Amino acid sequence: MAKKKVYIAFDYDDLGVKQNLVAESRRPDCPWEFIDNSISRAVPERWVLEAERLIRESDFVIVLCGEQTHQATGVATEVQAAQRLGRRYFLLSGTRIGTPTRPKHSRADDKIWTYRWPSVQTLLAGGTPPADAAVQ
């Protein structure tokens, strides 16, 4: 599969999950790969404009859903930007212990998918994983 440019929206509590996702994409045995197009440093005064620019330049937005994502206003803003800009996005479970929560402004029919290689590979290819790969 050709490399996709991906923006990853995540709550700061889930930074380790985001870093793991990026690291896994670089492994030679990983069935998918992407270019991380996320905000790489703090830009507090203009972060919304920077996020919108990066989302516009991306092929996909991966939204990591942890236990507190429903309260993460930044993630909600990024989801709205993806919707407004017409970028495909998908929700990916960012927790293995707790229950992942949906970001505000996600659509009612947006499923949260398991963080497993076959699911991510299918989603990055533009497909839909099997129903049993949905967490919610």
PDB file of C-alpha atoms in Angstrom:
ATOM      1  CA  MET A   1       0.000   0.000   0.000  1.00  0.00           C
ATOM      2  CA  ALA A   2       1.291   3.486  -0.816  1.00  0.00           C
ATOM      3  CA  LYS A   3       2.048   5.748   2.112  1.00  0.00           C
ATOM      4  CA  LYS A   4      -0.866   7.893   3.215  1.00  0.00           C
ATOM      5  CA  LYS A   5      -0.443  11.264   4.879  1.00  0.00           C
ATOM      6  CA  VAL A   6      -2.279  10.960   8.195  1.00  0.00           C
ATOM      7  CA  TYR A   7      -3.224  13.499  10.840  1.00  0.00           C
ATOM      8  CA  ILE A   8      -3.719  11.932  14.279  1.00  0.00           C
ATOM      9  CA  ALA A   9      -6.172  13.648  16.644  1.00  0.00           C
ATOM     10  CA  PHE A  10      -5.718  12.620  20.269  1.00  0.00           C
ATOM     11  CA  ASP A  11      -6.153  13.762  23.841  1.00  0.00           C
ATOM     12  CA  TYR A  12      -2.793  14.499  25.462  1.00  0.00           C
ATOM     13  CA  ASP A  13      -3.502  11.682  27.959  1.00  0.00           C
ATOM     14  CA  ASP A  14      -3.205   9.326  24.964  1.00  0.00           C
ATOM     15  CA  LEU A  15       0.135  10.654  23.676  1.00  0.00           C
ATOM     16  CA  GLY A  16       1.808   7.282  24.318  1.00  0.00           C
ATOM     17  CA  VAL A  17      -0.786   5.529  22.148  1.00  0.00           C
ATOM     18  CA  LYS A  18      -0.190   8.041  19.347  1.00  0.00           C
ATOM     19  CA  GLN A  19       3.580   7.551  19.586  1.00  0.00           C
ATOM     20  CA  ASN A  20       3.118   3.771  19.529  1.00  0.00           C
ATOM     21  CA  LEU A  21       0.896   3.968  16.428  1.00  0.00           C
ATOM     22  CA  VAL A  22       3.528   6.026  14.590  1.00  0.00           C
ATOM     23  CA  ALA A  23       6.347   3.706  15.730  1.00  0.00           C
ATOM     24  CA  GLU A  24       4.425   0.613  14.600  1.00  0.00           C
ATOM     25  CA  SER A  25       3.891   2.116  11.154  1.00  0.00           C
ATOM     26  CA  ARG A  26       7.677   2.202  10.736  1.00  0.00           C
ATOM     27  CA  ARG A  27       8.227  -1.472  11.533  1.00  0.00           C
ATOM     28  CA  PRO A  28       9.248  -3.548   8.510  1.00  0.00           C
ATOM     29  CA  ASP A  29       6.667  -6.239   9.347  1.00  0.00           C
ATOM     30  CA  CYS A  30       3.784  -3.762   9.695  1.00  0.00           C
ATOM     31  CA  PRO A  31       1.233  -4.249   6.872  1.00  0.00           C
ATOM     32  CA  TRP A  32       0.555  -0.505   6.575  1.00  0.00           C
ATOM     33  CA  GLU A  33       2.573   2.650   6.647  1.00  0.00           C
ATOM     34  CA  PHE A  34       1.842   6.338   6.747  1.00  0.00           C
ATOM     35  CA  ILE A  35       3.451   9.720   7.067  1.00  0.00           C
ATOM     36  CA  ASP A  36       2.604  11.364  10.395  1.00  0.00           C
ATOM     37  CA  ASN A  37       1.228  14.799   9.502  1.00  0.00           C
ATOM     38  CA  SER A  38       0.120  15.755  13.029  1.00  0.00           C
ATOM     39  CA  ILE A  39       1.056  18.875  14.970  1.00  0.00           C
ATOM     40  CA  SER A  40       4.598  18.156  16.132  1.00  0.00           C
ATOM     41  CA  ARG A  41       5.077  20.952  18.655  1.00  0.00           C
ATOM     42  CA  ALA A  42       2.993  23.250  20.806  1.00  0.00           C
ATOM     43  CA  VAL A  43       1.473  26.179  18.905  1.00  0.00           C
ATOM     44  CA  PRO A  44      -0.950  27.538  21.525  1.00  0.00           C
ATOM     45  CA  GLU A  45      -1.951  30.824  19.903  1.00  0.00           C
ATOM     46  CA  ARG A  46      -2.663  29.462  16.457  1.00  0.00           C
ATOM     47  CA  TRP A  47      -3.110  25.745  16.949  1.00  0.00           C
ATOM     48  CA  VAL A  48      -6.560  25.637  15.331  1.00  0.00           C
ATOM     49  CA  LEU A  49      -5.263  27.224  12.112  1.00  0.00           C
ATOM     50  CA  GLU A  50      -2.243  24.912  12.129  1.00  0.00           C
ATOM     51  CA  ALA A  51      -4.434  21.850  12.729  1.00  0.00           C
ATOM     52  CA  GLU A  52      -6.759  22.838   9.878  1.00  0.00           C
ATOM     53  CA  ARG A  53      -3.811  23.339   7.524  1.00  0.00           C
ATOM     54  CA  LEU A  54      -2.353  19.929   8.381  1.00  0.00           C
ATOM     55  CA  ILE A  55      -5.747  18.196   8.148  1.00  0.00           C
ATOM     56  CA  ARG A  56      -6.321  19.807   4.734  1.00  0.00           C
ATOM     57  CA  GLU A  57      -2.959  18.394   3.575  1.00  0.00           C
ATOM     58  CA  SER A  58      -3.724  14.896   4.912  1.00  0.00           C
ATOM     59  CA  ASP A  59      -5.391  11.910   3.266  1.00  0.00           C
ATOM     60  CA  PHE A  60      -6.978  10.691   6.519  1.00  0.00           C
ATOM     61  CA  VAL A  61      -7.535  11.728  10.102  1.00  0.00           C
ATOM     62  CA  ILE A  62      -7.159   9.022  12.740  1.00  0.00           C
ATOM     63  CA  VAL A  63      -9.020   9.953  15.930  1.00  0.00           C
ATOM     64  CA  LEU A  64      -7.651   8.076  18.942  1.00  0.00           C
ATOM     65  CA  CYS A  65     -10.419   7.441  21.469  1.00  0.00           C
ATOM     66  CA  GLY A  66      -9.299   7.083  25.069  1.00  0.00           C
ATOM     67  CA  GLU A  67     -11.249   7.195  28.298  1.00  0.00           C
ATOM     68  CA  GLN A  68     -11.430  11.016  28.366  1.00  0.00           C
ATOM     69  CA  THR A  69     -11.813  11.798  24.650  1.00  0.00           C
ATOM     70  CA  HIS A  70     -15.429  12.892  25.167  1.00  0.00           C
ATOM     71  CA  GLN A  71     -14.054  15.821  27.219  1.00  0.00           C
ATOM     72  CA  ALA A  72     -11.186  16.739  24.866  1.00  0.00           C
ATOM     73  CA  THR A  73     -12.191  20.025  23.229  1.00  0.00           C
ATOM     74  CA  GLY A  74      -9.149  19.945  20.951  1.00  0.00           C
ATOM     75  CA  VAL A  75     -10.109  16.567  19.527  1.00  0.00           C
ATOM     76  CA  ALA A  76     -13.691  17.792  19.002  1.00  0.00           C
ATOM     77  CA  THR A  77     -12.328  20.806  17.094  1.00  0.00           C
ATOM     78  CA  GLU A  78     -10.147  18.545  14.932  1.00  0.00           C
ATOM     79  CA  VAL A  79     -13.107  16.261  14.143  1.00  0.00           C
ATOM     80  CA  GLN A  80     -15.162  19.296  13.094  1.00  0.00           C
ATOM     81  CA  ALA A  81     -12.295  20.478  10.871  1.00  0.00           C
ATOM     82  CA  ALA A  82     -12.044  17.055   9.199  1.00  0.00           C
ATOM     83  CA  GLN A  83     -15.800  17.077   8.554  1.00  0.00           C
ATOM     84  CA  ARG A  84     -15.792  20.647   7.234  1.00  0.00           C
ATOM     85  CA  LEU A  85     -12.788  19.964   4.969  1.00  0.00           C
ATOM     86  CA  GLY A  86     -14.251  16.686   3.681  1.00  0.00           C
ATOM     87  CA  ARG A  87     -11.397  14.554   4.997  1.00  0.00           C
ATOM     88  CA  ARG A  88     -12.101  10.925   5.762  1.00  0.00           C
ATOM     89  CA  TYR A  89     -11.608  10.156   9.422  1.00  0.00           C
ATOM     90  CA  PHE A  90     -12.045   7.127  11.589  1.00  0.00           C
ATOM     91  CA  LEU A  91     -12.189   6.499  15.314  1.00  0.00           C
ATOM     92  CA  LEU A  92      -9.628   4.080  16.725  1.00  0.00           C
ATOM     93  CA  SER A  93      -9.684   2.719  20.265  1.00  0.00           C
ATOM     94  CA  GLY A  94      -6.811   4.208  22.225  1.00  0.00           C
ATOM     95  CA  THR A  95      -7.242   2.100  25.347  1.00  0.00           C
ATOM     96  CA  ARG A  96      -7.016  -1.594  26.102  1.00  0.00           C
ATOM     97  CA  ILE A  97      -8.039  -1.439  29.738  1.00  0.00           C
ATOM     98  CA  GLY A  98     -10.789   1.185  29.991  1.00  0.00           C
ATOM     99  CA  THR A  99     -13.685   2.093  27.761  1.00  0.00           C
ATOM    100  CA  PRO A 100     -12.947   4.394  24.822  1.00  0.00           C
ATOM    101  CA  THR A 101     -15.204   7.425  24.524  1.00  0.00           C
ATOM    102  CA  ARG A 102     -16.368   9.233  21.388  1.00  0.00           C
ATOM    103  CA  PRO A 103     -15.284  12.793  20.732  1.00  0.00           C
ATOM    104  CA  LYS A 104     -17.931  15.490  20.615  1.00  0.00           C
ATOM    105  CA  HIS A 105     -19.114  16.213  17.088  1.00  0.00           C
ATOM    106  CA  SER A 106     -18.435  12.691  15.838  1.00  0.00           C
ATOM    107  CA  ARG A 107     -21.344  11.329  13.844  1.00  0.00           C
ATOM    108  CA  ALA A 108     -23.830   8.937  15.402  1.00  0.00           C
ATOM    109  CA  ASP A 109     -22.843   6.217  12.924  1.00  0.00           C
ATOM    110  CA  ASP A 110     -19.074   6.596  13.491  1.00  0.00           C
ATOM    111  CA  LYS A 111     -17.835   3.339  14.965  1.00  0.00           C
ATOM    112  CA  ILE A 112     -14.834   3.062  17.262  1.00  0.00           C
ATOM    113  CA  TRP A 113     -12.591   0.396  15.719  1.00  0.00           C
ATOM    114  CA  THR A 114     -10.154  -1.882  17.498  1.00  0.00           C
ATOM    115  CA  TYR A 115      -6.499  -0.942  17.347  1.00  0.00           C
ATOM    116  CA  ARG A 116      -5.397  -4.061  15.483  1.00  0.00           C
ATOM    117  CA  TRP A 117      -3.271  -4.185  12.373  1.00  0.00           C
ATOM    118  CA  PRO A 118      -5.944  -5.696  10.062  1.00  0.00           C
ATOM    119  CA  SER A 119      -8.462  -3.014  11.088  1.00  0.00           C
ATOM    120  CA  VAL A 120      -6.031  -0.125  10.611  1.00  0.00           C
ATOM    121  CA  GLN A 121      -4.845  -1.519   7.279  1.00  0.00           C
ATOM    122  CA  THR A 122      -8.423  -1.828   5.990  1.00  0.00           C
ATOM    123  CA  LEU A 123      -9.368   1.662   7.190  1.00  0.00           C
ATOM    124  CA  LEU A 124      -6.278   3.264   5.635  1.00  0.00           C
ATOM    125  CA  ALA A 125      -7.122   1.536   2.351  1.00  0.00           C
ATOM    126  CA  GLY A 126     -10.553   3.205   2.459  1.00  0.00           C
ATOM    127  CA  GLY A 127     -12.469   0.085   3.427  1.00  0.00           C
ATOM    128  CA  THR A 128     -14.610  -0.981   6.344  1.00  0.00           C
ATOM    129  CA  PRO A 129     -13.382  -3.685   8.732  1.00  0.00           C
ATOM    130  CA  PRO A 130     -15.699  -6.553   9.682  1.00  0.00           C
ATOM    131  CA  ALA A 131     -18.405  -5.721  12.216  1.00  0.00           C
ATOM    132  CA  ASP A 132     -16.645  -7.663  14.983  1.00  0.00           C
ATOM    133  CA  ALA A 133     -13.716  -5.202  14.747  1.00  0.00           C
ATOM    134  CA  ALA A 134     -15.913  -2.427  16.155  1.00  0.00           C
ATOM    135  CA  VAL A 135     -15.563  -1.651  19.847  1.00  0.00           C
ATOM    136  CA  GLN A 136     -18.713   0.501  19.868  1.00  0.00           C
TER     137      GLN A 136
END
